[in-house]
PDB file of C-alpha atoms in Angstrom:
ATOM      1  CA  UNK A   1       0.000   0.000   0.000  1.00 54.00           C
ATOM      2  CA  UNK A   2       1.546   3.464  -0.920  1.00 59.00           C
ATOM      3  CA  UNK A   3       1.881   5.746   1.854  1.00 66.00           C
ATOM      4  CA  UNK A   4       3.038   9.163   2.036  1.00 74.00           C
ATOM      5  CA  UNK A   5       4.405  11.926   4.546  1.00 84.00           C
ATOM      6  CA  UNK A   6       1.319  14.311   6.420  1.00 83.00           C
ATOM      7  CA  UNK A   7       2.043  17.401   6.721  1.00 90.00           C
ATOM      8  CA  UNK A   8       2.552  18.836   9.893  1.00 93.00           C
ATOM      9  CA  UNK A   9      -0.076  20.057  11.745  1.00 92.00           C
ATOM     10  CA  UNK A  10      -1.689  23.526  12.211  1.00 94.00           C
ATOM     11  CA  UNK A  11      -1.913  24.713  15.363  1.00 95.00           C
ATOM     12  CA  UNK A  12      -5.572  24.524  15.572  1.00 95.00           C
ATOM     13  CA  UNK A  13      -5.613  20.569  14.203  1.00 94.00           C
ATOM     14  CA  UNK A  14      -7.299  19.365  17.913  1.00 95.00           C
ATOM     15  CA  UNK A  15      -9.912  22.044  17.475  1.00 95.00           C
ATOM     16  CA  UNK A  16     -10.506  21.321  13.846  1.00 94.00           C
ATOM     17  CA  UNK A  17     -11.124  17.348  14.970  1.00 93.00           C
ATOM     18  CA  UNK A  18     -13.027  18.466  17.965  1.00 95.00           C
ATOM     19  CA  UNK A  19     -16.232  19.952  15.931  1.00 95.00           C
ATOM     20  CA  UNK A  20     -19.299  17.920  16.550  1.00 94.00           C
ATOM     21  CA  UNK A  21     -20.471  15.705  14.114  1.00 92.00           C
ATOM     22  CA  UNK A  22     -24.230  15.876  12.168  1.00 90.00           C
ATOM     23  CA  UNK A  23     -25.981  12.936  11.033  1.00 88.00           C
ATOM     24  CA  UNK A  24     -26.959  13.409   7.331  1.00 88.00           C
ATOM     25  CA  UNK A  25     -30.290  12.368   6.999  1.00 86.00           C
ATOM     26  CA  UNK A  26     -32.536  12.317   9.974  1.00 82.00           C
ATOM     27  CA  UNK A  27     -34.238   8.881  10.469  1.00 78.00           C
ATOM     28  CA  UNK A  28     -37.468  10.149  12.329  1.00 81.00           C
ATOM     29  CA  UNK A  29     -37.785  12.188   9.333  1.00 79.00           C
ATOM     30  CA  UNK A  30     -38.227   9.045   7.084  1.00 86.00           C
ATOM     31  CA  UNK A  31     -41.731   7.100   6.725  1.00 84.00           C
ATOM     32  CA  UNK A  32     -41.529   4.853   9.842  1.00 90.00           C
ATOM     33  CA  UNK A  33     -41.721   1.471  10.283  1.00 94.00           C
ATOM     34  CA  UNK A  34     -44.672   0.023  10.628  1.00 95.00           C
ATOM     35  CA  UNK A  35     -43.974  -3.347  12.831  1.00 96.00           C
ATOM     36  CA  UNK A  36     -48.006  -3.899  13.480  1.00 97.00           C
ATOM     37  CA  UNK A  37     -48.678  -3.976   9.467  1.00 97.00           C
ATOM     38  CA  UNK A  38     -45.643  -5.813   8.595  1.00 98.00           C
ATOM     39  CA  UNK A  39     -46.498  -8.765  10.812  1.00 97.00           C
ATOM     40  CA  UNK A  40     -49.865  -9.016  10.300  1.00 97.00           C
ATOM     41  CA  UNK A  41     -48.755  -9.674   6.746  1.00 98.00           C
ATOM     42  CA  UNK A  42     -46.919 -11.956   7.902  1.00 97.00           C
ATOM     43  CA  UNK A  43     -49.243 -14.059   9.606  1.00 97.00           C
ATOM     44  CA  UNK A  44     -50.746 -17.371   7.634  1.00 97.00           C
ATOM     45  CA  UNK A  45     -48.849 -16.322   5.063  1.00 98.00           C
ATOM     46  CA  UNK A  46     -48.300 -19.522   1.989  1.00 98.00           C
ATOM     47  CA  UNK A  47     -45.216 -20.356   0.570  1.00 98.00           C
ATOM     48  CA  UNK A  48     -45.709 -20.117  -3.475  1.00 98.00           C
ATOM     49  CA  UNK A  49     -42.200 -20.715  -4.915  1.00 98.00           C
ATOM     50  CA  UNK A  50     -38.953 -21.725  -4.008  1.00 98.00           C
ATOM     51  CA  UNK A  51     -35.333 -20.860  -5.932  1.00 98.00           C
ATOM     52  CA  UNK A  52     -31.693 -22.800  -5.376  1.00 98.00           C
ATOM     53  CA  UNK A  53     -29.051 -20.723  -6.214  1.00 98.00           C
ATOM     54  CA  UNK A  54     -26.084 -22.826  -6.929  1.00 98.00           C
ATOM     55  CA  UNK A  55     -22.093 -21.850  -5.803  1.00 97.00           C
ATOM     56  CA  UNK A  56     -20.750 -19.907  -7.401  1.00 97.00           C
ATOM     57  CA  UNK A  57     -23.417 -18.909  -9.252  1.00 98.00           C
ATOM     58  CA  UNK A  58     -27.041 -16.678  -9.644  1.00 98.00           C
ATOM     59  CA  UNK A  59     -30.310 -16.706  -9.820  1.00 98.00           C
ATOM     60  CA  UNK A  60     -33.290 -14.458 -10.474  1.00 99.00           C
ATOM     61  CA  UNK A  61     -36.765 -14.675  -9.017  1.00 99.00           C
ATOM     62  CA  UNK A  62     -39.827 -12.593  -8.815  1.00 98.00           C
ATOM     63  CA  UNK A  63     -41.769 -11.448  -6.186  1.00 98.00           C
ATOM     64  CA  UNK A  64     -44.678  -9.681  -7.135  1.00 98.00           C
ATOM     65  CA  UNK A  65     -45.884  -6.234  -4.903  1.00 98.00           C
ATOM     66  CA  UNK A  66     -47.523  -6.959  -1.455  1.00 98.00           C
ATOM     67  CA  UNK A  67     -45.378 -10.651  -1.260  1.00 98.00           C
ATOM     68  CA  UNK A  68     -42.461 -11.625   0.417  1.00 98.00           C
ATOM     69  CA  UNK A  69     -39.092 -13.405   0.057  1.00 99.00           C
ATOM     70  CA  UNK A  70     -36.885 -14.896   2.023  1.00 98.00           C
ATOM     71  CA  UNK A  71     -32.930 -15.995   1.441  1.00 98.00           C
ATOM     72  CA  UNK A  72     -32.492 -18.944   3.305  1.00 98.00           C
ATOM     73  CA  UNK A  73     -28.904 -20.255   4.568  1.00 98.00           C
ATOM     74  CA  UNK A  74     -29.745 -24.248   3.651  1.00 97.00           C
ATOM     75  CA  UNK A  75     -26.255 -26.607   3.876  1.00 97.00           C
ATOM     76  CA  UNK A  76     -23.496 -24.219   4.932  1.00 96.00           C
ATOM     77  CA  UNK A  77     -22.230 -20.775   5.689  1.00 98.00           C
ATOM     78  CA  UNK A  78     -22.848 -18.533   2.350  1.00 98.00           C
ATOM     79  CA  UNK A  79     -22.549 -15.366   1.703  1.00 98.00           C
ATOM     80  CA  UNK A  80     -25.316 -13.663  -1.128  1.00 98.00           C
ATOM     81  CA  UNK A  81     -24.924 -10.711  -3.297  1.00 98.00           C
ATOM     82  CA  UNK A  82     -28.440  -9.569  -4.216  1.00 98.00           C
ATOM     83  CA  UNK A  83     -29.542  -7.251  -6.899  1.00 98.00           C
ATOM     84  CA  UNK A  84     -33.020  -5.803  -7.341  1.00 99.00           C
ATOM     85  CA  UNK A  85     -35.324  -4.112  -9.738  1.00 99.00           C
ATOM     86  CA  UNK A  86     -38.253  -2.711 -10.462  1.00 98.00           C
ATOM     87  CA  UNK A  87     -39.884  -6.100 -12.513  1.00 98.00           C
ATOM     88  CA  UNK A  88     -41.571  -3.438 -15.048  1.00 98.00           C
ATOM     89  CA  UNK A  89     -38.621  -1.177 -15.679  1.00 98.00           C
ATOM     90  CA  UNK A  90     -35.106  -2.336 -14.985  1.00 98.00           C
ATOM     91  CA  UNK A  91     -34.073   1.452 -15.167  1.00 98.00           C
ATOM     92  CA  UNK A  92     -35.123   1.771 -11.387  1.00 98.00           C
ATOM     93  CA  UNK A  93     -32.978  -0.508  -9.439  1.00 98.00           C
ATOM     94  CA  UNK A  94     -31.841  -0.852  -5.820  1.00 98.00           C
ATOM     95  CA  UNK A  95     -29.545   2.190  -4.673  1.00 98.00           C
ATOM     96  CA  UNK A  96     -26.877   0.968  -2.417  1.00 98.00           C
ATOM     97  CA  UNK A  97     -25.559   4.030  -1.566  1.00 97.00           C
ATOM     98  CA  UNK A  98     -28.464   5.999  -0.647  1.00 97.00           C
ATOM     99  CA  UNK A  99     -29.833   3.285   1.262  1.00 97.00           C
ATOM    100  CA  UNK A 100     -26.519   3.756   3.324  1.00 96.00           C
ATOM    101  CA  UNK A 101     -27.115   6.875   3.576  1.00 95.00           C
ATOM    102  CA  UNK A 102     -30.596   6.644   4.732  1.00 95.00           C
ATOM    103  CA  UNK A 103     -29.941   3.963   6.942  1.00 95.00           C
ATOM    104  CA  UNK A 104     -26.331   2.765   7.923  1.00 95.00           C
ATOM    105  CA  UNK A 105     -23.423   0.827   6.566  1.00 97.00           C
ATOM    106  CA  UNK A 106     -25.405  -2.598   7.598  1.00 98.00           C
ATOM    107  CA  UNK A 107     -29.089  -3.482   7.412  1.00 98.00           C
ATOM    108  CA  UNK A 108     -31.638  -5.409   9.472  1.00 98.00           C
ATOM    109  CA  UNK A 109     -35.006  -5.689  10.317  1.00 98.00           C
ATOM    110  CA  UNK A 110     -37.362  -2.153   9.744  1.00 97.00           C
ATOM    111  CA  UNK A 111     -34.390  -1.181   7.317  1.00 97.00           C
ATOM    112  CA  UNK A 112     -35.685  -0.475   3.751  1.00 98.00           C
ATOM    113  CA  UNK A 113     -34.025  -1.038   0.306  1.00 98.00           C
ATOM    114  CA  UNK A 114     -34.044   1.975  -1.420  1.00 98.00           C
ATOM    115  CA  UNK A 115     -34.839   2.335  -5.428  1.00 98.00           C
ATOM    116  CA  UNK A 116     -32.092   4.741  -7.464  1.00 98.00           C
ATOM    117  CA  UNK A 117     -33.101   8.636  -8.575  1.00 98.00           C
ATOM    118  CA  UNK A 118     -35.498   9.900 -10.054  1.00 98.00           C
ATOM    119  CA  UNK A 119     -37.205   6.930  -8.707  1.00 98.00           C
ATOM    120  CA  UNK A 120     -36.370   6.902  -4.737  1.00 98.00           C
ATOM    121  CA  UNK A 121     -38.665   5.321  -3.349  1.00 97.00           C
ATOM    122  CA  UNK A 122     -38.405   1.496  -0.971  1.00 98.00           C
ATOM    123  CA  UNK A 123     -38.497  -1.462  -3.292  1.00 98.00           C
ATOM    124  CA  UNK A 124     -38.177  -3.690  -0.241  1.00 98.00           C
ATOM    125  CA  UNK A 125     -38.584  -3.199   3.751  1.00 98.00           C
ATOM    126  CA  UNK A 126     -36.785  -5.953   6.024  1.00 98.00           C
ATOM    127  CA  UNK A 127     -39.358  -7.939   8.103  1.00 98.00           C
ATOM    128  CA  UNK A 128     -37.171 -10.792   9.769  1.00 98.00           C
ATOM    129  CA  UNK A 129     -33.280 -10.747  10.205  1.00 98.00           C
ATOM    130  CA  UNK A 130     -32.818 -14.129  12.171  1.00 98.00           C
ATOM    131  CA  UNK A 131     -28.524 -12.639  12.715  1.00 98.00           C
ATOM    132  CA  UNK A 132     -29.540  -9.595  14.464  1.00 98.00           C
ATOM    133  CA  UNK A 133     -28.671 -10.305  17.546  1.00 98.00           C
ATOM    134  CA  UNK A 134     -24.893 -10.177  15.598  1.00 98.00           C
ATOM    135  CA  UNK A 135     -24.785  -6.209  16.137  1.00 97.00           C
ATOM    136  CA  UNK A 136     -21.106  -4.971  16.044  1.00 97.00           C
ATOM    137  CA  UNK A 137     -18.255  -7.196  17.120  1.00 97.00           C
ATOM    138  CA  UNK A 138     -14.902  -6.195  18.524  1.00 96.00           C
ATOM    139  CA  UNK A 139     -13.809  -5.565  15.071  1.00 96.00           C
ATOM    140  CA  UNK A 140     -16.025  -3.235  13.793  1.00 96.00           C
ATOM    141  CA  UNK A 141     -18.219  -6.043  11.743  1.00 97.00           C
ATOM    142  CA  UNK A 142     -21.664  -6.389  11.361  1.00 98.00           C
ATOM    143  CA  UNK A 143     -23.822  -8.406   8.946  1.00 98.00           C
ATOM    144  CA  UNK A 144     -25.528  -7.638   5.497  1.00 98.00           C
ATOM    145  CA  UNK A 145     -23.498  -4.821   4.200  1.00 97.00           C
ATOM    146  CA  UNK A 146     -24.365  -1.964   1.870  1.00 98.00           C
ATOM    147  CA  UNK A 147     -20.413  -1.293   1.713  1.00 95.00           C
ATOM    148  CA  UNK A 148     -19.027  -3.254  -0.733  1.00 90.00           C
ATOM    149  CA  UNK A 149     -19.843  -3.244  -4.630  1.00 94.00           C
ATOM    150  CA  UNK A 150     -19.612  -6.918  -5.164  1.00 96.00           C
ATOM    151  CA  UNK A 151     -16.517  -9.012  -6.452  1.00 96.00           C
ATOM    152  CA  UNK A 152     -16.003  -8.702  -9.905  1.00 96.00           C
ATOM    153  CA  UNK A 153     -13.903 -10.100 -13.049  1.00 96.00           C
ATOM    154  CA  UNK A 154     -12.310  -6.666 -13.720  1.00 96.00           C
ATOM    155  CA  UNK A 155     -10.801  -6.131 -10.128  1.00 95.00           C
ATOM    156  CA  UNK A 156      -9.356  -9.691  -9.888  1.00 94.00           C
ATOM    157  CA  UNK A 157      -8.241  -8.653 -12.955  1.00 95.00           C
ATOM    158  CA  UNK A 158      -6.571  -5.370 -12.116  1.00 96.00           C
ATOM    159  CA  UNK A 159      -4.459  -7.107  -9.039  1.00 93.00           C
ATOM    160  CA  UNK A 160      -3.874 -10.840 -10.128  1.00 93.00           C
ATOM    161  CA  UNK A 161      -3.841 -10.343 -13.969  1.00 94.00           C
ATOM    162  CA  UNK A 162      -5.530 -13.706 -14.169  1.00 93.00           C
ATOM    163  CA  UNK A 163      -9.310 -13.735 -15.240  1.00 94.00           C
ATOM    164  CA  UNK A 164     -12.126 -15.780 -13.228  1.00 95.00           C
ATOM    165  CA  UNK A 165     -15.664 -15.852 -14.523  1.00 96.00           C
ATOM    166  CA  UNK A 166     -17.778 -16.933 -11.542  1.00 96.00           C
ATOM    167  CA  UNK A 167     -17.350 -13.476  -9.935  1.00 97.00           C
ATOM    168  CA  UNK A 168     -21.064 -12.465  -8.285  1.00 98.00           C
ATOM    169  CA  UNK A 169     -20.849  -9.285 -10.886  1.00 98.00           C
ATOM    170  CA  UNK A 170     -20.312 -12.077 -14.068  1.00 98.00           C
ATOM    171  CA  UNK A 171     -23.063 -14.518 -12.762  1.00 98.00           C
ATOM    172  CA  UNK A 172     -25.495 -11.867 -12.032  1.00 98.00           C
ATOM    173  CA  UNK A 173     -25.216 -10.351 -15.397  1.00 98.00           C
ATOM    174  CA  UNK A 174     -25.524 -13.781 -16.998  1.00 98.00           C
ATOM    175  CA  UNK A 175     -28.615 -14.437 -14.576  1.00 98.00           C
ATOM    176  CA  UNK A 176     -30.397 -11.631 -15.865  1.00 98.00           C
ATOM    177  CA  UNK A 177     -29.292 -11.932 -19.412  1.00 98.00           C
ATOM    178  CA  UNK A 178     -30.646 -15.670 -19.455  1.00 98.00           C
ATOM    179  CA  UNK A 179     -33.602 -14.272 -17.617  1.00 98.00           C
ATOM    180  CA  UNK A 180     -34.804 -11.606 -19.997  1.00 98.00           C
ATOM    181  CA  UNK A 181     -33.143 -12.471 -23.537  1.00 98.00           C
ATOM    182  CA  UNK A 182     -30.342  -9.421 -23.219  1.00 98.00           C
ATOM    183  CA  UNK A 183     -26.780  -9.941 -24.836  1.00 98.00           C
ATOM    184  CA  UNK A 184     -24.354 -10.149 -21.834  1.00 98.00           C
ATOM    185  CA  UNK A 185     -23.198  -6.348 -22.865  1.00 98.00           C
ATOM    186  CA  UNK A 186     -26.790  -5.282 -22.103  1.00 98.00           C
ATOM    187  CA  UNK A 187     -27.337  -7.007 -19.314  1.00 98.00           C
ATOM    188  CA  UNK A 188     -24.246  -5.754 -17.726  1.00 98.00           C
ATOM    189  CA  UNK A 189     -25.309  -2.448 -18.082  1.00 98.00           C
ATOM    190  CA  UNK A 190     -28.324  -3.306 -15.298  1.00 98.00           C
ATOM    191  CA  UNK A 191     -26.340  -5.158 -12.984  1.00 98.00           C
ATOM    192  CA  UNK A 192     -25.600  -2.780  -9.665  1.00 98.00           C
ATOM    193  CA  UNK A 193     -23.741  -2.697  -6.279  1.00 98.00           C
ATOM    194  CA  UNK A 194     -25.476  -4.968  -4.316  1.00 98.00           C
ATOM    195  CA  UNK A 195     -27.137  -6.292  -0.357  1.00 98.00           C
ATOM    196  CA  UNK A 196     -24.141  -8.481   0.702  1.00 98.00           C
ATOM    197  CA  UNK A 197     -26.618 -10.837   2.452  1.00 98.00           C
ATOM    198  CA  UNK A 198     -25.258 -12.817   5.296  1.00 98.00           C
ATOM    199  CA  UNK A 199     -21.807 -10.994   4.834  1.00 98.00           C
ATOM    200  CA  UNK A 200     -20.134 -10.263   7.679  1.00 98.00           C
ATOM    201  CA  UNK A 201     -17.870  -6.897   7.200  1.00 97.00           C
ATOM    202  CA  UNK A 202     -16.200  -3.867   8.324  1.00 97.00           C
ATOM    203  CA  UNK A 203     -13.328  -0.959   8.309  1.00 96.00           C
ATOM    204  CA  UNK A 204     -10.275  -1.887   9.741  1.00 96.00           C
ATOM    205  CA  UNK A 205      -9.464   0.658  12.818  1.00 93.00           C
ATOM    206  CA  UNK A 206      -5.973   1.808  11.718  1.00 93.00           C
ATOM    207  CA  UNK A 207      -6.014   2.099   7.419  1.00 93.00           C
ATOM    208  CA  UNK A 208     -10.498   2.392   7.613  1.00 95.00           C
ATOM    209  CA  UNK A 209      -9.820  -0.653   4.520  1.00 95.00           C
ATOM    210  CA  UNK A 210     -13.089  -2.650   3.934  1.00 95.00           C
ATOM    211  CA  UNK A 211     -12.227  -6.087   5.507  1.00 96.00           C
ATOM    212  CA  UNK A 212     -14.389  -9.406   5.654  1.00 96.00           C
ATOM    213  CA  UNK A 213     -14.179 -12.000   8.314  1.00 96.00           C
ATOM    214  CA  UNK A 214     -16.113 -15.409   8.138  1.00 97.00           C
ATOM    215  CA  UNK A 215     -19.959 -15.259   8.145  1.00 98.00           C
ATOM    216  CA  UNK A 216     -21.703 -16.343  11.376  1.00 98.00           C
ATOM    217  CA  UNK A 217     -24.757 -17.386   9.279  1.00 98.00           C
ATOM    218  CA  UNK A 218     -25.584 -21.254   9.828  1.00 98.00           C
ATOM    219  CA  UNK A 219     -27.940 -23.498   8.085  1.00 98.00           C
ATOM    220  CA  UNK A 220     -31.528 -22.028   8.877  1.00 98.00           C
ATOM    221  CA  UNK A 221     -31.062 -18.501   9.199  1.00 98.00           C
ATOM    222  CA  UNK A 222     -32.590 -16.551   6.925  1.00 98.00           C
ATOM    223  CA  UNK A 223     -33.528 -12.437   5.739  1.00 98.00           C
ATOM    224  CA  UNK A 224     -36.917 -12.093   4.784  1.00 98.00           C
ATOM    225  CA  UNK A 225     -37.986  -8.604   3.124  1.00 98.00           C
ATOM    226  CA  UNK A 226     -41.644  -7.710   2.095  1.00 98.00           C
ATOM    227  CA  UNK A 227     -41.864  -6.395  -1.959  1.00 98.00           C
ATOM    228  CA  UNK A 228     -42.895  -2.869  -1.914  1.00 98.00           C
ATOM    229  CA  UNK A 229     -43.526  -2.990  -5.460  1.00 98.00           C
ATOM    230  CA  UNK A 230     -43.297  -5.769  -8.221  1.00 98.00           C
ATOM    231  CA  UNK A 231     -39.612  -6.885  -8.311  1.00 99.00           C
ATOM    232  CA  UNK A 232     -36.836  -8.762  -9.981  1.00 99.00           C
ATOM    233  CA  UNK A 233     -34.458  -9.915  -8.048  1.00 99.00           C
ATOM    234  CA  UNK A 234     -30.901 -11.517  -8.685  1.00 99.00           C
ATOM    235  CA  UNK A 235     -29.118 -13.478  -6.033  1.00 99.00           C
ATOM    236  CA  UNK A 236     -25.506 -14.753  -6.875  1.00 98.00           C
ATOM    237  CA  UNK A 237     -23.850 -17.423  -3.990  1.00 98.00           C
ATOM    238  CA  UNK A 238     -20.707 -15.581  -3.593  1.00 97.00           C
ATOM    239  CA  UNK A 239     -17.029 -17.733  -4.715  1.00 97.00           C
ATOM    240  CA  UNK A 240     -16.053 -16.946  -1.567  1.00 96.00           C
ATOM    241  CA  UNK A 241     -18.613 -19.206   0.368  1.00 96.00           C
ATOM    242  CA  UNK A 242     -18.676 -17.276   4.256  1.00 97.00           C
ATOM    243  CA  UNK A 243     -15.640 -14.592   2.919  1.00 96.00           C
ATOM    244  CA  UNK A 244     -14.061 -15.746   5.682  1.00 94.00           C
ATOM    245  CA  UNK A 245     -10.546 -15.750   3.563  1.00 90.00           C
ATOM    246  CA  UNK A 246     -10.708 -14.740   0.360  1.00 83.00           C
ATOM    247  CA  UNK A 247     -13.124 -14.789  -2.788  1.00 80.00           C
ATOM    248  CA  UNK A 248     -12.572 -14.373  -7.069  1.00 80.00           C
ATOM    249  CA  UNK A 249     -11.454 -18.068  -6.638  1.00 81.00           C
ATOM    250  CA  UNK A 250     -12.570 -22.036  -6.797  1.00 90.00           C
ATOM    251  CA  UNK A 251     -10.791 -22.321  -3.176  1.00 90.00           C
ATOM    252  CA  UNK A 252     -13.068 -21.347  -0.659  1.00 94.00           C
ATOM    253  CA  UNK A 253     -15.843 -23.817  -0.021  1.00 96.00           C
ATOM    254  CA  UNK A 254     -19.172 -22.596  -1.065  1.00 97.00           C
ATOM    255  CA  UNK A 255     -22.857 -23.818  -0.326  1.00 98.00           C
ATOM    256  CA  UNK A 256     -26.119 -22.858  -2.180  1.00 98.00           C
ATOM    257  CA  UNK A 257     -28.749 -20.462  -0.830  1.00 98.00           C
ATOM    258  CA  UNK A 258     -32.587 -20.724  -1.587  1.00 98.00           C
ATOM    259  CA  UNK A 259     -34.935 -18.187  -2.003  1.00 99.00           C
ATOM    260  CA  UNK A 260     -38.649 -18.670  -0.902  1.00 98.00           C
ATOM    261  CA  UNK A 261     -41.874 -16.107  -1.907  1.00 98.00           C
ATOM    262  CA  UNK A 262     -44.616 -16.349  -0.006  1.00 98.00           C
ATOM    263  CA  UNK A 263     -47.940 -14.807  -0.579  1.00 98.00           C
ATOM    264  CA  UNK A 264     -49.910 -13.031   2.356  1.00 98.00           C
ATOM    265  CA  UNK A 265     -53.167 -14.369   2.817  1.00 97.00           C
ATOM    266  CA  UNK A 266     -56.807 -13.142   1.356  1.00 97.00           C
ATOM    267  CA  UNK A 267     -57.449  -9.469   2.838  1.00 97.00           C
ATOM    268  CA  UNK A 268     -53.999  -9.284   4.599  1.00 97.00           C
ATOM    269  CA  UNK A 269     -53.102  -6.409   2.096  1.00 98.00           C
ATOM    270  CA  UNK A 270     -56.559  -4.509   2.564  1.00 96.00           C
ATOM    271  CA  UNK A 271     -55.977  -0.665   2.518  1.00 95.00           C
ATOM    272  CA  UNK A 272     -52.422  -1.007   1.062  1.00 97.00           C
ATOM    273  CA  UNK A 273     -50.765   0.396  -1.939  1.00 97.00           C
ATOM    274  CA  UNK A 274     -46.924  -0.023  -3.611  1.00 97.00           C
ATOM    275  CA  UNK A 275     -45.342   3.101  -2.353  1.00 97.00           C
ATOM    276  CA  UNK A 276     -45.056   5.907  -5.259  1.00 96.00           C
ATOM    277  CA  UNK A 277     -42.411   7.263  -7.240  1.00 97.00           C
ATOM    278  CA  UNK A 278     -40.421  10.409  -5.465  1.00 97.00           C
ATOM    279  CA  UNK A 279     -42.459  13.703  -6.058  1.00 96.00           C
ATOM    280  CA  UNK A 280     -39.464  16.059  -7.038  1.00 97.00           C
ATOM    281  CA  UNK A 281     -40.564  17.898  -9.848  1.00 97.00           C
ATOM    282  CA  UNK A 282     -37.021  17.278 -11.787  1.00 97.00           C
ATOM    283  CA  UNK A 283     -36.973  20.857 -12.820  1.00 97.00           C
ATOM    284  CA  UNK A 284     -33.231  21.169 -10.913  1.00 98.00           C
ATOM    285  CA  UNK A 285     -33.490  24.831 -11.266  1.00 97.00           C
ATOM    286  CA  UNK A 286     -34.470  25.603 -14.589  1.00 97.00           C
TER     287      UNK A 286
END
């Protein structure tokens, strides 16, 4: 890593450091939660479909607005990277970095999944996160990051030279080529920084690098989120299996995950409707 020589300080540096900090976005000033709603949803709710995503590679599933979905740990510790979209227009897709924003670094139950501008609206609200009780460990970890962009062919490129195909970036794009009839060029164009479900991740204290450290997910744990709208999703079973060493590789052992949709029972929906697109009136100005 290339490091350089700081210049020295002024003499005001302690005061400079000392200014209080402001949270960017206010959370209370977001639509809350609603826990009551969510679960009553929930309730008798019938399993409709069920998707295996193989190692090492991706699947897509839909989940039409009002169900939900759950990604389901099912033989070993297994990291996902998920991609979403709007199942009617893959021009709005999930927005990583506003949902950050909006949220925090790592998501869990009551957390939503944000769509990209001039969409902005939730595509997908958190209803179960059966590795909350994770939190933050000594390191600085916590589970299902909105951090990292996923691992891709042209980075593993960039620093071993070599070229690996099964990179979550390269199977989502040919998921969602295979899925809708695109060329992998088009395709690629769609395919966006993802949820790392299940992934366990951080900044390191001293350099703030993004680090990994093995998953604690088990067989049987699961994140379920309820569809805010009609959705596509993509889920690729990461080459690095928990991340607990390293990924871009056939070395680390990896498991499948399943996805299950589940439709709420008759009336459970009564009074609902998708959330709509942001009202900004895209003037900017002019």
């Amino acid at each position: 890593m290339m490091t350089h020589t700081p210049h020295q300080p002024p003499a005001d540096a302690a005061q400079r450091r000392a200014v209080p900090l402001t949270i960017c976005y206010e959370v209370d000033r977001l639509p809350p939660f609603d826990r009551a709603f969510y679960e009553q949803v929930r309730q008798d709710m019938a399993l409709v479909e069920e998707v295996v995503v193989p190692p090492r590679d991706a699947a897509t599933f839909t989940v039409p607005a009002g169900h939900l979905f759950r990604i389901v740990s099912i033989e070993g510790p297994q990291v996902g990277d998920l991609n979403l979209w709007n199942a009617n227009d893959l021009s709005e897709r999930f927005f990583s970095g506003k949902t950050r924003q909006l949220h925090a670094t790592h998501v869990t139950t009551g957390d939503r999944l944000w769509s990209n501008m001039p969409f902005l609206r939730p595509l997908a609200t958190i209803t179960r996160d059966t590795l909350d009780w994770y939190g933050w460990d000594d390191d600085g970890g916590g589970v299902h990051d909105v951090i990292g962009t996923r691992c891709d062919p042209y980075t593993n490129c960039l620093l071993t030279g070599g070229e690996y195909h099964h990179c979550c970036h390269s199977n989502l794009t040919r998921a969602l080529a295979a899925e809708r009839g695109l060329t992998l060029e088009a395709a690629e164009a769609h395919v966006h920084d993802v949820l790392n479900v299940f992934m366990c991740t951080g900044f390191t204290r001293d350099t703030h690098q993004y680090f990994m450290k093995a998953s604690p997910v088990r067989p049987g744990d699961y994140l379920e989120m309820f569809a805010e709208i009609d959705l596509l999703g993509a889920l690729s079973a990461c080459p690095g299996g928990d991340c607990g060493s390293q990924h871009s590789s056939d070395s680390a052992a990896c498991y499948p995950l399943k996805v299950e949709i589940y439709a709420p029972r008759p009336g459970a929906l009564d009074g609902w409707t998708p959330p709509a697109r942001n009202g900004y009136s895209r003037r900017h100005g002019l």
